[in-house]
Short mmCIF file of C-alpha atoms in Angstrom, two decimals:
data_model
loop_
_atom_site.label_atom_id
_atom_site.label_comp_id
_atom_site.label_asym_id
_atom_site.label_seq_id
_atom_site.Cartn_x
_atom_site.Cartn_y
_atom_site.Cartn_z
CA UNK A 1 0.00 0.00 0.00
CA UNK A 2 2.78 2.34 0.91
CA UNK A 3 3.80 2.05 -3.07
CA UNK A 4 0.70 3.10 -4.30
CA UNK A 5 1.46 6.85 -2.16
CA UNK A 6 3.86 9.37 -3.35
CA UNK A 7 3.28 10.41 0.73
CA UNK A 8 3.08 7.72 3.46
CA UNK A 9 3.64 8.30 7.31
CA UNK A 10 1.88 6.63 10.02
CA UNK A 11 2.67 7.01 13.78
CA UNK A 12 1.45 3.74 16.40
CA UNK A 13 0.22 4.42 19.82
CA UNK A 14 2.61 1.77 21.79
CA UNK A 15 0.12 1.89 24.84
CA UNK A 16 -3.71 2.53 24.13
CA UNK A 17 -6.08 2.85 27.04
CA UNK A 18 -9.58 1.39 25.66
CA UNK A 19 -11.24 2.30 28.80
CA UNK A 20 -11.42 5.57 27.19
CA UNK A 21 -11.46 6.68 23.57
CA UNK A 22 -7.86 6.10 22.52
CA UNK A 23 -6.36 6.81 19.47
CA UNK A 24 -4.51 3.83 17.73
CA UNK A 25 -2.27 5.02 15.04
CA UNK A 26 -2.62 8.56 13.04
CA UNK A 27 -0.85 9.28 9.83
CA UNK A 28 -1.17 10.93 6.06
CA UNK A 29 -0.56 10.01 2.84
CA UNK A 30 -0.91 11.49 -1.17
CA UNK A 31 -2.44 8.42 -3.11
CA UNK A 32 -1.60 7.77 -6.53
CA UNK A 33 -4.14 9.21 -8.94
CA UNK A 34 -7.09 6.19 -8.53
CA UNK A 35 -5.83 5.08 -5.62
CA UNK A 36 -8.48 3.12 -3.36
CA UNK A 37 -9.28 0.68 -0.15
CA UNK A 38 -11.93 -1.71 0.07
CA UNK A 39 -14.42 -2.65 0.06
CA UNK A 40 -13.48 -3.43 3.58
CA UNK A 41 -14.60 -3.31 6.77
CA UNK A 42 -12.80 -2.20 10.20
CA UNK A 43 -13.21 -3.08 14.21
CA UNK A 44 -12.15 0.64 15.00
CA UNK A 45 -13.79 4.17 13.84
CA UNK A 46 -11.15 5.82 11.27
CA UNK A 47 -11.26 9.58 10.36
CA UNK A 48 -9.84 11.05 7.09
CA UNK A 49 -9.66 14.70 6.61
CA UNK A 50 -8.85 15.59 2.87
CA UNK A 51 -6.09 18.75 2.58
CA UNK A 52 -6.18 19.32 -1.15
CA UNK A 53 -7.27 17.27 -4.31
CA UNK A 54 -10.65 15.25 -4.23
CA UNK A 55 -11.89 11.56 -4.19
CA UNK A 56 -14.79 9.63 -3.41
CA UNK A 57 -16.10 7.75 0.14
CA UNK A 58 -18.56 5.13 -0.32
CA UNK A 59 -20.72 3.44 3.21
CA UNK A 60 -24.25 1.94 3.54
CA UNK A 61 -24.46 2.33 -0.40
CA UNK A 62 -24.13 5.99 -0.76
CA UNK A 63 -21.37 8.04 -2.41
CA UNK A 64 -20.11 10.98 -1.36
CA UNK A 65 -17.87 12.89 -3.24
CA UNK A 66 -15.21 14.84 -0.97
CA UNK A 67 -13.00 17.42 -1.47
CA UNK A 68 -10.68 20.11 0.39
CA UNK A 69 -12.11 20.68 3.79
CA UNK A 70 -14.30 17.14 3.92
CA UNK A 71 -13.99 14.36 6.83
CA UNK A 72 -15.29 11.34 6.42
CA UNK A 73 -15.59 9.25 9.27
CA UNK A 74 -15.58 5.18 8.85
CA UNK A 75 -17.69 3.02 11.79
CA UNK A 76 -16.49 -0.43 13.14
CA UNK A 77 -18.45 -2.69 11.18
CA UNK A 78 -19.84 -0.85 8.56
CA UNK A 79 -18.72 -1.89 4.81
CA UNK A 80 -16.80 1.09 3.25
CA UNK A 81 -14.78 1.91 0.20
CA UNK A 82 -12.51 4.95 -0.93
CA UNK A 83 -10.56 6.16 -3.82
CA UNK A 84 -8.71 9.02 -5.17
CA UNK A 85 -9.48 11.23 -7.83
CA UNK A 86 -8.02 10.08 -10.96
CA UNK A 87 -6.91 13.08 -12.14
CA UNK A 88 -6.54 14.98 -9.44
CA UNK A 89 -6.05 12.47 -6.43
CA UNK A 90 -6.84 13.68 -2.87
CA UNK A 91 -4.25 14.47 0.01
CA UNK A 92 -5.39 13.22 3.51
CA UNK A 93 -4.42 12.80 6.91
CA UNK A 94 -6.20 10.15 9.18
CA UNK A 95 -6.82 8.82 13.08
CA UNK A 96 -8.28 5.44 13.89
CA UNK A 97 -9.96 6.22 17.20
CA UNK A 98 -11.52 3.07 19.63
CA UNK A 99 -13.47 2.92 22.89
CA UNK A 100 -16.90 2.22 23.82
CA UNK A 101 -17.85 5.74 24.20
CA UNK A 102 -16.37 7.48 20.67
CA UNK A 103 -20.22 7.30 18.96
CA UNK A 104 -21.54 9.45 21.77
CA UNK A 105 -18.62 11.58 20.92
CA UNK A 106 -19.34 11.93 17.17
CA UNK A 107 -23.28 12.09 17.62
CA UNK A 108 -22.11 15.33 20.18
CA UNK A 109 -20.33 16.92 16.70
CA UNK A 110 -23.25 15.96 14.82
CA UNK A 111 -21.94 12.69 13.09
CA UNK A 112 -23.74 9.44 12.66
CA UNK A 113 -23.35 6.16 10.61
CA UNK A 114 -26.47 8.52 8.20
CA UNK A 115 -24.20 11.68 8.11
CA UNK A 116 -20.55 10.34 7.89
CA UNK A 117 -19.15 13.48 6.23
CA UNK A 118 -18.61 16.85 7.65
CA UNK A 119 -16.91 19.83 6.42
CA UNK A 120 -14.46 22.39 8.41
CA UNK A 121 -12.85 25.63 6.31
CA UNK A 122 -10.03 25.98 8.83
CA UNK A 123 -8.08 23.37 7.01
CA UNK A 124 -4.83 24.07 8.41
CA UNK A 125 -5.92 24.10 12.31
CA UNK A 126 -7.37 20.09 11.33
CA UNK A 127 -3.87 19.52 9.73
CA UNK A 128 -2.26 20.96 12.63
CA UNK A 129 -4.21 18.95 15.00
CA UNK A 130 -3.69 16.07 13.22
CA UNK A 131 0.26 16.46 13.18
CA UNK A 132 0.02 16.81 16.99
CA UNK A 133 -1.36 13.96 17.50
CA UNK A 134 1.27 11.59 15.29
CA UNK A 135 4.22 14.08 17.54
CA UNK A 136 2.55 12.27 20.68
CA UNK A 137 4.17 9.03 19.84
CA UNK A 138 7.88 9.67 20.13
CA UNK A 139 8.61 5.95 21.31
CA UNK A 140 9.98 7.47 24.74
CA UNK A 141 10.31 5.35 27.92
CA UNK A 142 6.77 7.01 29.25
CA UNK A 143 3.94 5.58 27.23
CA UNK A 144 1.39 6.33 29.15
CA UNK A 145 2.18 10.03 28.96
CA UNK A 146 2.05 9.63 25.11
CA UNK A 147 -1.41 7.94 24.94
CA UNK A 148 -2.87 10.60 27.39
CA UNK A 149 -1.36 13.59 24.80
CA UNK A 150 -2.72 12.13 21.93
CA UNK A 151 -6.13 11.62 23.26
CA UNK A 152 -6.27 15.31 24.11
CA UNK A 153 -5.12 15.98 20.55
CA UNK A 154 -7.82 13.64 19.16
CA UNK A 155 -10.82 15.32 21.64
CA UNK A 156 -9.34 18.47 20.60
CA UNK A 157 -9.60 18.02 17.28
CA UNK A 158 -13.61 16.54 17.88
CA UNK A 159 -13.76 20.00 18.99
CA UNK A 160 -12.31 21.65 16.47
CA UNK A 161 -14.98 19.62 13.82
CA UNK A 162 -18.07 20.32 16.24
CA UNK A 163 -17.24 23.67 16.19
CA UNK A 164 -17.25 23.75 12.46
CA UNK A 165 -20.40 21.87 12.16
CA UNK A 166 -22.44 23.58 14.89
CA UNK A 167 -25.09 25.09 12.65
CA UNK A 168 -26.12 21.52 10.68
CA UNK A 169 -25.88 20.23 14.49
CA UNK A 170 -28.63 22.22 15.65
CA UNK A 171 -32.01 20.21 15.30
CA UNK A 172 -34.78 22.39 13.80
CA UNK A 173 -37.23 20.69 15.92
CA UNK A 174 -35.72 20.96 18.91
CA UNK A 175 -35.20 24.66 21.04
CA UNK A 176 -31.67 26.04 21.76
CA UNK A 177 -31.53 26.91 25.59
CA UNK A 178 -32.43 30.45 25.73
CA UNK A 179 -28.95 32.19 27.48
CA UNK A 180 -30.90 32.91 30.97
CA UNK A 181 -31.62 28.13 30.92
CA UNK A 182 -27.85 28.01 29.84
CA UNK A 183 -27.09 30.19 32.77
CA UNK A 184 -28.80 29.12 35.33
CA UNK A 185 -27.62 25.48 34.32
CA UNK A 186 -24.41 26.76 35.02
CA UNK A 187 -25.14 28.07 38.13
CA UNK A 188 -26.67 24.87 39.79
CA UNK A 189 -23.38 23.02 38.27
CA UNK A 190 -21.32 25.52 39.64
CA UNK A 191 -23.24 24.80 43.27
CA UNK A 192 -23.28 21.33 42.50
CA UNK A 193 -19.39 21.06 42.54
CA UNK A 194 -18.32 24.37 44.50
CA UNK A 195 -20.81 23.53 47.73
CA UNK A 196 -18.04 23.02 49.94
CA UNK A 197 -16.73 26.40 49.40
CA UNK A 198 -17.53 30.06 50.75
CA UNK A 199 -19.99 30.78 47.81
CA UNK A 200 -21.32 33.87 47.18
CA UNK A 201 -24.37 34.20 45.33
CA UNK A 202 -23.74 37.46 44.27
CA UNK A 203 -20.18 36.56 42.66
CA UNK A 204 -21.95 33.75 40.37
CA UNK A 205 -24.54 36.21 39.02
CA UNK A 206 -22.04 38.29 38.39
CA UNK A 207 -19.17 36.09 36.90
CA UNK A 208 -22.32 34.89 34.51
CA UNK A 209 -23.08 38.28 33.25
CA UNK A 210 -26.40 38.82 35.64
CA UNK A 211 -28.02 40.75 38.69
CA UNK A 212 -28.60 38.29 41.73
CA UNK A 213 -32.44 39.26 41.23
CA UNK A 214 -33.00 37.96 37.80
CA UNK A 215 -30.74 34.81 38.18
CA UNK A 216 -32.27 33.94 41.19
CA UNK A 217 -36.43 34.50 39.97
CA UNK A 218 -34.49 32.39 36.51
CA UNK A 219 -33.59 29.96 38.94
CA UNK A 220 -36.59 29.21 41.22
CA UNK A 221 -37.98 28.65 38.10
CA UNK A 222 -36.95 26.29 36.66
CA UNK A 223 -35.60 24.65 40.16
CA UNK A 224 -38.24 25.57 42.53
CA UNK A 225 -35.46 26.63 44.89
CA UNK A 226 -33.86 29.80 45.42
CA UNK A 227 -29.97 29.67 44.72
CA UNK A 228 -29.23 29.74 48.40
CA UNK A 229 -32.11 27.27 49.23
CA UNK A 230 -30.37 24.72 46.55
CA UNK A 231 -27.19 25.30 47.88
CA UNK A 232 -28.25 24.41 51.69
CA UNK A 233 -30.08 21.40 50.23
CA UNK A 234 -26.89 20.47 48.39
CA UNK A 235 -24.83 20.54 51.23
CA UNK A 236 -27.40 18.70 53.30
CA UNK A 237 -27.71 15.68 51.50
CA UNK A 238 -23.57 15.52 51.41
CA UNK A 239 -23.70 16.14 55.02
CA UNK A 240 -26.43 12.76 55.25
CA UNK A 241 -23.65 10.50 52.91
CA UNK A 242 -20.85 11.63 54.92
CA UNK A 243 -22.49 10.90 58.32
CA UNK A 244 -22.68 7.24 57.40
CA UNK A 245 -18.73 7.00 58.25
CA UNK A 246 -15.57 7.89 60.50
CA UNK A 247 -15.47 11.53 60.18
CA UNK A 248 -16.34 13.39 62.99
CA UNK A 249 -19.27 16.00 62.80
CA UNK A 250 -16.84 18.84 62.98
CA UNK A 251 -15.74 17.56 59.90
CA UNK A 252 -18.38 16.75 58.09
CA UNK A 253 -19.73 19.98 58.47
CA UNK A 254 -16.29 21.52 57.47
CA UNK A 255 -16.30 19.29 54.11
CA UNK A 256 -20.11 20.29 53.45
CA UNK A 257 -18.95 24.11 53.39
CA UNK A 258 -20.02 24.99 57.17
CA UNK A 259 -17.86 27.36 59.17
CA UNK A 260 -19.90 26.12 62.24
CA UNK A 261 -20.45 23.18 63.45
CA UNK A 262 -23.56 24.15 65.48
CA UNK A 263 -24.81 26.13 62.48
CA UNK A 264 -24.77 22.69 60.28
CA UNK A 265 -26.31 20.74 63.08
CA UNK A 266 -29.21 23.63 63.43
CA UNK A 267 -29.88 23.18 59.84
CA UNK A 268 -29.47 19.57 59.56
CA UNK A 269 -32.05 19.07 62.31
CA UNK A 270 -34.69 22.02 60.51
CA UNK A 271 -34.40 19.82 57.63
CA UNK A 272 -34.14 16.33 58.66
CA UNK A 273 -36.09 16.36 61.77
CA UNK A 274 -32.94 15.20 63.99
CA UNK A 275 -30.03 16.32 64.82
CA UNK A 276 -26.44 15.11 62.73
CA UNK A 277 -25.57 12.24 65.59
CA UNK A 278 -28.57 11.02 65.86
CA UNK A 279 -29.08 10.35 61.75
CA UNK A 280 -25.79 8.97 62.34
CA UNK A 281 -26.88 6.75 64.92
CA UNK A 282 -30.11 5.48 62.95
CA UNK A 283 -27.99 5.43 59.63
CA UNK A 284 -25.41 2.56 61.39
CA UNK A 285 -28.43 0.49 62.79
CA UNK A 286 -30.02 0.39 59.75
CA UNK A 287 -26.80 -0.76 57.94
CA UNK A 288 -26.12 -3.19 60.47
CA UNK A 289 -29.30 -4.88 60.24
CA UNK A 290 -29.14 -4.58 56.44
CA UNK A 291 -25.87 -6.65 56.55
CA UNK A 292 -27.26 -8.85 58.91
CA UNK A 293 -25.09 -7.92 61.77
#
């Protein structure tokens, strides 16, 4: 095969991780004029980017005719065939990408086994992205270091097509997230992982752009809560997982984002109906007689 290129390189990941989309090999190529593969099928999802010329990428019986700018992306199993232009043969660059989570990944950019071709005009930032990831494998002693680069190459360059294909990725039946739902999702994320900090209301509304009085009528509704009510309800229910362990309840009010001890164990009891020992206490015999102790 390398014969029938007047351009061949190909770089092998020496230490994939398939728990996670891992890239397996990247490389690029100029085909002789004609040039073609398959029909063939493949166990991993390959993508080819075309830089110049033009050719044609045949799946699930439809041709598509590509040119500068056009991925095509091949799925395991699926019978596909490709070949260069014959007069004026394509120039490509490819990944071969595997783990059980890639098609969620390419149905997030707007690709499917029904829409296996995109198109991106920044060329050179996909060629770029591309070259980065066959630089990751420089056969050094650390592996592991050189499969985690090139699978933030290869998401990077996911982004890079999404990006490109965000308008044909929008679903005409479906609504965009008006920018008040996209903020106030950000918000309860933001409480959601920030909880056992000193958070200040105030600084998210204004870090997303808003007053604290229209992100927090934005957020009771469409929560039902008040920002400060869903962050006391957050940290309660940590408080409740934590309890069922070794920390003490200094602590677990400390992790939960309480200064005060007594001030955790005030709330805990408004909203639990007991105080933090005592949930403890029920929590253990309830395990133990669960496990059959």
């Amino acid at each position: 095969m390398y014969q029938e290129h007047t351009h061949f390189e190909v770089a092998i990941n020496p230490n994939p991780d398939l728990n996670e989309p891992a890239v397996l090999f990247s490389g690029e190529g100029r085909p002789e004029p004609s040039h073609g593969i398959g029909p063939s099928v493949h166990e991993y999802y390959l993508v080819h980017t075309v830089l110049d010329g033009k050719g044609i990428f045949e799946c699930n019986g439809v041709s598509y005719p590509c040119k500068k700018g056009d991925t095509f992306f091949i799925f395991p199993g699926i019978l596909f065939r490709y070949q260069a232009d014959a007069s004026d043969p394509w120039h490509y660059t490819w990944v071969a990408i595997q783990g059980v989570t890639v098609s969620s990944y390419l149905r997030k950019i707007g690709v499917t086994k029904e829409r296996p071709v995109l198109h991106t005009t920044d060329v050179p930032t996909a060629h770029e992205l591309f070259r980065r990831i066959r630089l990751s494998f420089r056969q050094s002693a650390y592996s592991e270091m050189e499969n985690l680069e090139a699978s933030g190459w290869m998401r990077l360059l996911l982004h890079h097509f999404g990006l490109a294909n965000a308008d044909s990725i929008r679903s005409p039946e479906r609504d965009l997230p008006t920018m008040i739902d996209r903020q106030v999702e950000h918000a309860i994320r933001w409480i959601s992982l920030q909880y056992p900090q000193q958070i200040s209301i105030q600084h998210i509304a204004s870090t997303l752009g808003y007053h604290r009085a229209h992100l927090s009528k934005a957020f009771r509704a469409k929560t039902g809560y008040s920002p400060k009510q869903y962050l006391m309800n957050v940290r309660l229910k940590k408080a409740q997982e934590l309890l069922v362990g070794n920390l003490t309840i200094d602590q677990v009010s400390s992790s939960v984002g309480f200064n005060d001890a007594l001030y955790f164990s005030k709330q805990f009891r408004k909203e639990f109906g007991m105080s933090p020992t005592d949930y403890r206490n029920v929590a253990t015999r309830t395990q133990e007689k669960k496990n059959g102790q």
